[in-house]
């Protein structure tokens, strides 16, 4: 949420967008149309996700550290660029893409749910629309901006239920290295693991072995950070499967929807704002082209209209980029609160007196976290990392629409 988050894509319906109309693109949700929406949107979402992921990681880490107490040993970042550079320095390229598999899978699931739900909600809105129900034409009139907003908001509402568990795992993996360090170096993430050599009576003291002493500056290669336990075994941060198991064991299945209120607000309002902004700008660009060239051919017998005018690649990119910025700014505080709730166990663990086998309950509510964040940081805290998010949303949303609209036009 993308985004907006990386995964926020919308279908280009034949009657509700600017583009050519074909018989197979009638305003009825068919299996073929849904399959095309899912396939093309998933490709576009994955391309954008790979491009934007390091920026999303920086955004989540900046959001998650807001409520971290000063006494915490977790790494603290001064801003977006400091977060990116420090992550690169301490964790390497793998650190910038930590947790990527979850959102890659999530972008496919989110796009599928979003496209199918959006088409279905368009049909519902059209069914109860007086202008559409009273039309005798085979192609009903296009939906208004307010009607499209209702359809897109409904699609975002439904999609939030699919997206919350994916966002939860992604956020936890993105911040786990901020508080994962060996006891000998509190507050610092090691660049590489140090092998533990069991003591041996036949082994000479390390100081007597020439050329074996290494300083931190001598480590030039990036390896996954890790720490060791008392037995010398190498410990690594849990992966997505282990995280899911731990969440279910601790909170039950309902724990996978921790922070869902924030996701619901972000997806419902963000999807509506994102789609309306994109469609508004796209229609204005096409109207400009119609005024400049009113006819499709040189014989001037086929007038150019919204329905028979394809969006150019730069028009798709520009309208999508503007929509990405609008969607990111509008509901950003909800995303900040969501990230703080979902990363509480990693950065602000609470002492638990529960008996073994007794599941925990989340003590952080959406409104409670909002009040705490507002009291501590004000508006600035609610928009922590927003500049980074807008910077990635602009090109990412443009990429999504160029890829999606291009595939749709090519396979039309």
mmCIF file of N, CA and C in Angstrom, residues 63 67 164 257-267 330-342 344 348 350 362-375 382:
data_model
loop_
_atom_site.group_PDB
_atom_site.id
_atom_site.type_symbol
_atom_site.label_atom_id
_atom_site.label_comp_id
_atom_site.label_asym_id
_atom_site.label_seq_id
_atom_site.Cartn_x
_atom_site.Cartn_y
_atom_site.Cartn_z
ATOM 1 N N UNK A 63 8.830 4.553 11.375
ATOM 2 C CA UNK A 63 7.557 4.558 12.080
ATOM 3 C C UNK A 63 7.633 3.748 13.369
ATOM 4 N N UNK A 67 7.793 5.085 19.234
ATOM 5 C CA UNK A 67 7.390 4.843 20.615
ATOM 6 C C UNK A 67 8.397 3.993 21.379
ATOM 7 N N UNK A 164 -3.723 -7.549 5.836
ATOM 8 C CA UNK A 164 -3.222 -7.353 7.199
ATOM 9 C C UNK A 164 -2.233 -8.436 7.644
ATOM 10 N N UNK A 257 -4.285 -10.745 12.496
ATOM 11 C CA UNK A 257 -4.932 -9.486 12.103
ATOM 12 C C UNK A 257 -4.644 -8.377 13.110
ATOM 13 N N UNK A 258 -3.498 -8.462 13.776
ATOM 14 C CA UNK A 258 -3.064 -7.402 14.678
ATOM 15 C C UNK A 258 -2.822 -6.123 13.875
ATOM 16 N N UNK A 259 -3.402 -5.018 14.316
ATOM 17 C CA UNK A 259 -3.267 -3.752 13.596
ATOM 18 C C UNK A 259 -4.204 -3.614 12.417
ATOM 19 N N UNK A 260 -5.261 -4.432 12.376
ATOM 20 C CA UNK A 260 -6.143 -4.426 11.214
ATOM 21 C C UNK A 260 -6.889 -3.108 11.041
ATOM 22 N N UNK A 261 -7.215 -2.431 12.140
ATOM 23 C CA UNK A 261 -7.947 -1.158 12.015
ATOM 24 C C UNK A 261 -7.157 -0.164 11.176
ATOM 25 N N UNK A 262 -5.848 -0.087 11.418
ATOM 26 C CA UNK A 262 -5.026 0.815 10.620
ATOM 27 C C UNK A 262 -4.993 0.432 9.157
ATOM 28 N N UNK A 263 -4.878 -0.870 8.886
ATOM 29 C CA UNK A 263 -4.878 -1.328 7.490
ATOM 30 C C UNK A 263 -6.213 -1.036 6.823
ATOM 31 N N UNK A 264 -7.313 -1.253 7.556
ATOM 32 C CA UNK A 264 -8.643 -1.024 6.994
ATOM 33 C C UNK A 264 -8.835 0.447 6.631
ATOM 34 N N UNK A 265 -8.442 1.351 7.539
ATOM 35 C CA UNK A 265 -8.583 2.789 7.256
ATOM 36 C C UNK A 265 -7.713 3.178 6.067
ATOM 37 N N UNK A 266 -6.483 2.689 6.059
ATOM 38 C CA UNK A 266 -5.560 3.036 4.980
ATOM 39 C C UNK A 266 -6.035 2.509 3.639
ATOM 40 N N UNK A 267 -6.458 1.254 3.608
ATOM 41 C CA UNK A 267 -6.857 0.654 2.335
ATOM 42 C C UNK A 267 -8.168 1.230 1.821
ATOM 43 N N UNK A 330 -2.857 11.189 2.060
ATOM 44 C CA UNK A 330 -4.184 11.317 2.651
ATOM 45 C C UNK A 330 -4.356 10.492 3.917
ATOM 46 N N UNK A 331 -3.926 9.256 3.895
ATOM 47 C CA UNK A 331 -4.188 8.352 5.023
ATOM 48 C C UNK A 331 -2.895 7.864 5.669
ATOM 49 N N UNK A 332 -1.821 8.611 5.530
ATOM 50 C CA UNK A 332 -0.527 8.169 6.060
ATOM 51 C C UNK A 332 -0.530 7.954 7.572
ATOM 52 N N UNK A 333 -1.163 8.826 8.382
ATOM 53 C CA UNK A 333 -1.150 8.586 9.839
ATOM 54 C C UNK A 333 -1.685 7.212 10.223
ATOM 55 N N UNK A 334 -2.685 6.711 9.522
ATOM 56 C CA UNK A 334 -3.215 5.380 9.846
ATOM 57 C C UNK A 334 -2.153 4.312 9.631
ATOM 58 N N UNK A 335 -1.327 4.472 8.612
ATOM 59 C CA UNK A 335 -0.262 3.516 8.344
ATOM 60 C C UNK A 335 0.810 3.592 9.431
ATOM 61 N N UNK A 336 1.113 4.794 9.922
ATOM 62 C CA UNK A 336 2.100 4.948 10.994
ATOM 63 C C UNK A 336 1.639 4.246 12.260
ATOM 64 N N UNK A 337 0.378 4.418 12.618
ATOM 65 C CA UNK A 337 -0.164 3.774 13.817
ATOM 66 C C UNK A 337 -0.156 2.260 13.647
ATOM 67 N N UNK A 338 -0.516 1.796 12.471
ATOM 68 C CA UNK A 338 -0.511 0.353 12.197
ATOM 69 C C UNK A 338 0.879 -0.244 12.380
ATOM 70 N N UNK A 339 1.894 0.420 11.841
ATOM 71 C CA UNK A 339 3.257 -0.091 11.939
ATOM 72 C C UNK A 339 3.720 -0.140 13.392
ATOM 73 N N UNK A 340 3.361 0.870 14.182
ATOM 74 C CA UNK A 340 3.750 0.889 15.597
ATOM 75 C C UNK A 340 3.111 -0.262 16.360
ATOM 76 N N UNK A 341 1.848 -0.560 16.068
ATOM 77 C CA UNK A 341 1.156 -1.665 16.745
ATOM 78 C C UNK A 341 1.755 -3.007 16.339
ATOM 79 N N UNK A 342 2.025 -3.175 15.054
ATOM 80 C CA UNK A 342 2.484 -4.470 14.555
ATOM 81 C C UNK A 342 3.922 -4.788 14.937
ATOM 82 N N UNK A 344 5.297 -3.848 17.971
ATOM 83 C CA UNK A 344 5.436 -3.638 19.412
ATOM 84 C C UNK A 344 6.234 -4.754 20.066
ATOM 85 N N UNK A 348 9.180 -2.948 21.608
ATOM 86 C CA UNK A 348 8.682 -2.512 22.918
ATOM 87 C C UNK A 348 8.017 -3.689 23.630
ATOM 88 N N UNK A 350 6.533 -6.201 26.196
ATOM 89 C CA UNK A 350 5.967 -6.032 27.538
ATOM 90 C C UNK A 350 6.265 -7.278 28.365
ATOM 91 N N UNK A 362 -3.353 -8.557 22.826
ATOM 92 C CA UNK A 362 -2.747 -7.274 22.484
ATOM 93 C C UNK A 362 -3.339 -6.167 23.360
ATOM 94 N N UNK A 363 -2.467 -5.358 23.934
ATOM 95 C CA UNK A 363 -2.918 -4.276 24.812
ATOM 96 C C UNK A 363 -2.929 -2.927 24.104
ATOM 97 N N UNK A 364 -2.511 -2.886 22.863
ATOM 98 C CA UNK A 364 -2.436 -1.625 22.125
ATOM 99 C C UNK A 364 -3.608 -1.528 21.154
ATOM 100 N N UNK A 365 -4.405 -0.501 21.320
ATOM 101 C CA UNK A 365 -5.521 -0.261 20.411
ATOM 102 C C UNK A 365 -5.146 0.833 19.424
ATOM 103 N N UNK A 366 -5.939 0.966 18.379
ATOM 104 C CA UNK A 366 -5.662 1.976 17.356
ATOM 105 C C UNK A 366 -5.743 3.380 17.959
ATOM 106 N N UNK A 367 -6.832 3.664 18.665
ATOM 107 C CA UNK A 367 -7.000 4.992 19.265
ATOM 108 C C UNK A 367 -5.989 5.241 20.385
ATOM 109 N N UNK A 368 -5.696 4.201 21.169
ATOM 110 C CA UNK A 368 -4.732 4.362 22.244
ATOM 111 C C UNK A 368 -3.336 4.678 21.718
ATOM 112 N N UNK A 369 -2.947 3.980 20.672
ATOM 113 C CA UNK A 369 -1.637 4.245 20.062
ATOM 114 C C UNK A 369 -1.607 5.626 19.430
ATOM 115 N N UNK A 370 -2.722 6.028 18.823
ATOM 116 C CA UNK A 370 -2.798 7.375 18.240
ATOM 117 C C UNK A 370 -2.608 8.446 19.307
ATOM 118 N N UNK A 371 -3.300 8.300 20.440
ATOM 119 C CA UNK A 371 -3.184 9.299 21.515
ATOM 120 C C UNK A 371 -1.759 9.345 22.066
ATOM 121 N N UNK A 372 -1.152 8.185 22.244
ATOM 122 C CA UNK A 372 0.207 8.143 22.767
ATOM 123 C C UNK A 372 1.185 8.777 21.786
ATOM 124 N N UNK A 373 1.030 8.485 20.514
ATOM 125 C CA UNK A 373 1.917 9.039 19.501
ATOM 126 C C UNK A 373 1.716 10.541 19.358
ATOM 127 N N UNK A 374 0.466 10.992 19.440
ATOM 128 C CA UNK A 374 0.169 12.422 19.330
ATOM 129 C C UNK A 374 0.764 13.185 20.514
ATOM 130 N N UNK A 375 0.634 12.622 21.710
ATOM 131 C CA UNK A 375 1.163 13.287 22.900
ATOM 132 C C UNK A 375 2.683 13.356 22.880
ATOM 133 N N UNK A 382 3.173 11.474 13.421
ATOM 134 C CA UNK A 382 2.209 10.734 12.604
ATOM 135 C C UNK A 382 2.645 10.664 11.147
#
